[in-house]
Amino acid sequence: MPIVEIKGVGFFDAKESENLLTLMRRHGVTLPAGCGGLGLCGMCRVRVVRGTLTAPTRREIEILADRLEEGWRLACQAQVISDTTLEIPAARREATKARVRPPVRITPSALFVPVKVESGEPSYEEELISSLRTLGVHATQLSLSALNSLAQRSSGVAVIVEGEVLDVCDTYSGYGLAIDVGTTSVAASLVDLVSGAITVERVSLNAQLKYGSDIISRIRYALQEPEGTARLQQAVIETVNRLLEEMGARAEKVYRVVVAGNSVMLHLFFGVNPRTLGFLPFRPLYRRQMRARGRDLGLAVHPDAHVVSLPILGGYVGGDVVGDILSADLSGYDKAMLIDVGTNGEIVLKKGDAYLAASTPAGPAFEGVGLHSGMMAVEGAIEKVRVLGAREIEYLTIGGTEAKGICGSGYVDLLAELLKAGTLSRDGRLLDGPHVKEVRGVKAFVLDEERGIVLTQLDVRKLQLAVAAVKFTAKYLMKVSGVNVESLEAIVVAGDFGYHLNPQNAMEIGLLPKVDESMIRYIGNGSLTGAEMYMLSDEARKMAEVLLAKCRVLDVPREERDFISELKLSW
Amino acid sequence: MPIVEIKGVGFFDAKESENLLTLMRRHGVTLPAGCGGLGLCGMCRVRVVRGTLTAPTRREIEILADRLEEGWRLACQAQVISDTTLEIPAARREATKARVRPPVRITPSALFVPVKVESGEPSYEEELISSLRTLGVHATQLSLSALNSLAQRSSGVAVIVEGEVLDVCDTYSGYGLAIDVGTTSVAASLVDLVSGAITVERVSLNAQLKYGSDIISRIRYALQEPEGTARLQQAVIETVNRLLEEMGARAEKVYRVVVAGNSVMLHLFFGVNPRTLGFLPFRPLYRRQMRARGRDLGLAVHPDAHVVSLPILGGYVGGDVVGDILSADLSGYDKAMLIDVGTNGEIVLKKGDAYLAASTPAGPAFEGVGLHSGMMAVEGAIEKVRVLGAREIEYLTIGGTEAKGICGSGYVDLLAELLKAGTLSRDGRLLDGPHVKEVRGVKAFVLDEERGIVLTQLDVRKLQLAVAAVKFTAKYLMKVSGVNVESLEAIVVAGDFGYHLNPQNAMEIGLLPKVDESMIRYIGNGSLTGAEMYMLSDEARKMAEVLLAKCRVLDVPREERDFISELKLSW
């Protein structure tokens, strides 16, 4: 089989009669292709420096014309015959992204196809649909705004999402918005629908925080205030709109939105009262993928944008966990565990083909909320701590700037280091020692006196409860399915704080079982990554359906005696 | 076959193993049946006075209990064995309606089924859908507001429309709104979705009139004003909301809306710019059935109500004509013509299985707009006129009240009577004679001096143009299809003024060809009736699809010379 070298990118095997675009997608090399590989938009052009390809197609001759002689080809049309060297124009190569997304087979999630209506026969819509059909593009109707575009113009680029022409516009460009709605923070990223690349990503506190910091207080607010559900919905929509603004998104070019989030967050995002999640048996009103239009929700995106959610698996195991599972890609393991440490913690255990899941109200401690010096994992947050002997304390902040507070991974380090230094007992008492003082009447470990950054006894209790909740739930799932720590092949840690986590310290405090460090993987915000995958890949969408049908969600019986025994800071 | 007597209603043949409800529906006897005949709601109960029926079913035993002994049965469960006499409780019999609706096989357009959720397993929505399935009721999801209802209550009556649970409420009741949006006036009726009966009906001027009286001025407004389309949409929605209020509709109980109207009116109703209908080749942006939710349009109906339109057949032949054809029921004729005299006039010619249609801008004269003493066909409008000899004039008003003006049928009479009396020439000139005077410098025939009700020379010209437009188009269709007046089996006149029309006079002025009077049928507002049928009957919905695919819409070439020759007031 011939080898294709893409300059500055790498060497790749070609399959028989595989065109260049398919080859690049198979290897995760992103290249824009607005029309989905039909040879219509000319965006996937590459320059051949060396080698033999199949003869130019009619589409290539039409679109490239003179440039064919200079070696330009359309990647979607040309097939490799001999070893070949290519150049991709620098401007077309996408920046690599910060978060790890497992290799997904990108299926066109929006098509951009040039169209022209002439006769308007028997209606403009029908002529457009039928001209798309002759190009091999399936669409059944035009959205309201596409109809209104067509009232003003007779040609342009049709933007097609899920078989609907959403827009008729000027440019071969469009974006998808992936959102992870957490109880405490909301993360979002903009995906270039042409290339599949992530262009920008932001995180912000959820404006719902003004109605209470945990899920229960949100449910209570929705129940007790007449417009409670609507106000909570408005708060999260405002948060997302602010993120869109910060990311510099042009509203009218955002055609798809995929939302992940826990069960309560998803109910509220779509304006569904989360009441049933507040009472026994704690079941969601719905589990399926919800669908809406941009305008229905007041999102600053295209008014007809398709907004969909990841399904809820059951109870408090929501679309965020579906996202985690998609991005954790557990398919290669027989026995593996996924842990998402959020305000609502979730554990998934895979055993063979079976998925078992449960949730636990861990509280927002590891998101830095409710702790004396706690903060989100953003610039200025202390993410790593070392206590050297009696006197010296070393810490690192995110971005290397002046310390403003402590984020989740910093707290994990701090607890572990204090345990090892003997300043903290396994049952969570701060002992007398260097840097331990009374701060406004409460015992506290002073990390940075000048900046007032401390760990109080109360902080330790909150962190201890969060660790116990996760540990208790993980142990329960393992017990039910007869899987022990020794037989686990992998532990995947989801959640933003995983990035900066010191695995030895996480094991030290009992947040993770003691295993070989190489078994532990961090996927960061798997919920957001999963939302992106769901937007880009048919396979991911199918997997989500499989999980909805097959993943078993367990209620964890909270025997008080057992739970209290898990408060000890070790596995 | 046994005979069933329904006391106070009539005698009906029963078919073998036909249940009473099916028998009544077949014969057009309306009886409420909320659950669609599943034996769940108990609304179709009747009392058997005499005769033998099949043994009570399990459902009847559950629902009727003691009342079985008093002769009560559920019409949907009981089958006739011998000749039978029944009573329907008086309160359950429906009032007869004013407009003529051809017999339609009513298919349940909404189901009302008692439901109860218990476990919420795996979600409340899924439990409800699955409990409906065990009752034989198909539904795939709950609407947003049904989900929110279910958050507040665990049992109630599920209202199911087109496979979606729209509401979970307290009562076995719900309504459908049928609307005919005309350029000049908007008519609406409320249909009881349980029985299929029309409960109330109203008509009002279209508030869009403030933006111009004809279609062209509406299109111009939509083009020239930045928010033109939105304002025109708002105006018609306000009109409909006012009608709903006048009809005393409870917004939250209106679950279905079917809209008929001409092409431009349908575009505007859904917020689609009608620009393409203002320029050659005068084609609509879309033809298909449009769909929306009540809340999308700001209608004072259930927020999740299903709003659908009758399809547009092409050009200016819109959903109003589909409605006309549905209610004209031309299936029994080989050659027949349908004439709808509105501001936009439409003609349909049926020849064998083929339908041929064309439209003509007749102007609003026959709706009483733009004429000196013109008014809609409402109370106080002169609907019939006789000119007896030189002096005496007789007229009748709608409702027999004091005359306020003249409506379409009154003008037809007036023109014909003046032609016969020699006061009007065939080419439309008012001649000197009794009651002809100068009114503010214009020649006019004075019908009622005291009340200032007159027919001016300008009025005659406008009426003459309206007649010519209809006649010219009808003749063109007949020429194209090779059908002559003699071979026509029926002429169906649609439009409100048809009710009061004197057919001899309509023939006298050339609005209709000279045929045997028995061939002429009036269906009134066929567009509104068609919308009701579309709401109630699968057959009507299928017929609309057939028309969309098969009806040929012609552009009528307007040869000026030919058109001028049609200005003569005779066929």
Tab-separated table of C-alpha atoms in Angstrom, chain A residues 119-126 140-144 147-148 150-152 223 229 270-273 275-276 280-281 283-288 290 296 314-315 548, chain B residues 119-126 140-144 147-148 150-152 223 229 270-273 275-276 280-281 283-288 290 296 314-315 548:
chain	number	residue	atom	x	y	z
A	119	SER	CA	-37.489	28.843	-11.730
A	120	GLY	CA	-38.971	28.637	-8.238
A	121	GLU	CA	-40.950	25.694	-9.621
A	122	PRO	CA	-43.258	24.519	-8.062
A	123	SER	CA	-41.922	26.364	-5.018
A	124	TYR	CA	-38.497	27.748	-4.146
A	125	GLU	CA	-38.118	25.223	-1.367
A	126	GLU	CA	-38.904	22.263	-3.596
A	140	THR	CA	-36.290	17.270	3.363
A	141	GLN	CA	-37.120	20.864	4.156
A	142	LEU	CA	-35.918	24.394	4.803
A	143	SER	CA	-36.028	25.961	8.235
A	144	LEU	CA	-38.079	29.104	8.778
A	147	LEU	CA	-37.029	30.160	3.768
A	148	ASN	CA	-36.710	33.810	4.675
A	150	LEU	CA	-34.331	32.440	0.122
A	151	ALA	CA	-36.935	35.208	-0.110
A	152	GLN	CA	-34.033	37.668	-0.350
A	223	LEU	CA	-40.628	24.007	43.571
A	229	THR	CA	-37.963	26.667	36.837
A	270	PHE	CA	-34.832	22.821	28.696
A	271	GLY	CA	-37.267	24.379	31.159
A	272	VAL	CA	-38.484	21.118	32.697
A	273	ASN	CA	-39.333	21.206	36.395
A	275	ARG	CA	-39.271	18.202	41.062
A	276	THR	CA	-39.305	14.398	40.714
A	280	LEU	CA	-38.102	9.405	46.400
A	281	PRO	CA	-37.532	7.450	44.202
A	283	ARG	CA	-36.278	9.547	39.072
A	284	PRO	CA	-36.030	11.998	36.166
A	285	LEU	CA	-39.156	13.090	34.308
A	286	TYR	CA	-37.509	12.078	31.034
A	287	ARG	CA	-34.313	10.353	29.920
A	288	ARG	CA	-34.336	10.684	26.113
A	290	MET	CA	-34.228	16.486	24.297
A	296	ASP	CA	-36.946	28.366	21.859
A	314	GLY	CA	-31.364	7.309	35.069
A	315	GLY	CA	-31.754	8.982	38.444
A	548	LEU	CA	-29.466	4.661	27.237
B	119	SER	CA	-42.748	4.051	40.086
B	120	GLY	CA	-41.357	6.702	37.730
B	121	GLU	CA	-39.222	3.848	36.383
B	122	PRO	CA	-36.901	4.415	34.552
B	123	SER	CA	-38.370	7.872	34.023
B	124	TYR	CA	-41.875	9.267	34.463
B	125	GLU	CA	-42.203	9.824	30.735
B	126	GLU	CA	-41.240	6.270	29.875
B	140	THR	CA	-43.754	8.398	21.561
B	141	GLN	CA	-43.114	11.317	23.876
B	142	LEU	CA	-44.480	13.985	26.170
B	143	SER	CA	-44.512	17.635	25.221
B	144	LEU	CA	-42.610	20.140	27.347
B	147	LEU	CA	-43.603	16.858	31.317
B	148	ASN	CA	-44.112	19.862	33.559
B	150	LEU	CA	-46.325	15.354	35.324
B	151	ALA	CA	-43.844	17.041	37.662
B	152	GLN	CA	-46.842	18.267	39.647
B	223	LEU	CA	-40.552	44.008	1.506
B	229	THR	CA	-43.208	40.346	7.761
B	270	PHE	CA	-46.013	31.465	9.857
B	271	GLY	CA	-43.688	34.487	9.554
B	272	VAL	CA	-42.361	33.664	6.089
B	273	ASN	CA	-41.600	36.624	3.831
B	275	ARG	CA	-41.645	38.361	-1.455
B	276	THR	CA	-41.436	35.693	-4.171
B	280	LEU	CA	-42.558	36.889	-11.683
B	281	PRO	CA	-42.995	33.928	-11.809
B	283	ARG	CA	-44.219	31.217	-6.962
B	284	PRO	CA	-44.489	30.504	-3.224
B	285	LEU	CA	-41.387	29.889	-1.135
B	286	TYR	CA	-42.911	26.643	0.096
B	287	ARG	CA	-46.009	24.536	-0.591
B	288	ARG	CA	-45.906	21.811	2.047
B	290	MET	CA	-46.232	24.065	7.681
B	296	ASP	CA	-43.968	29.769	18.510
B	314	GLY	CA	-48.955	26.482	-6.278
B	315	GLY	CA	-48.693	30.187	-7.110
B	548	LEU	CA	-50.572	18.677	-3.443
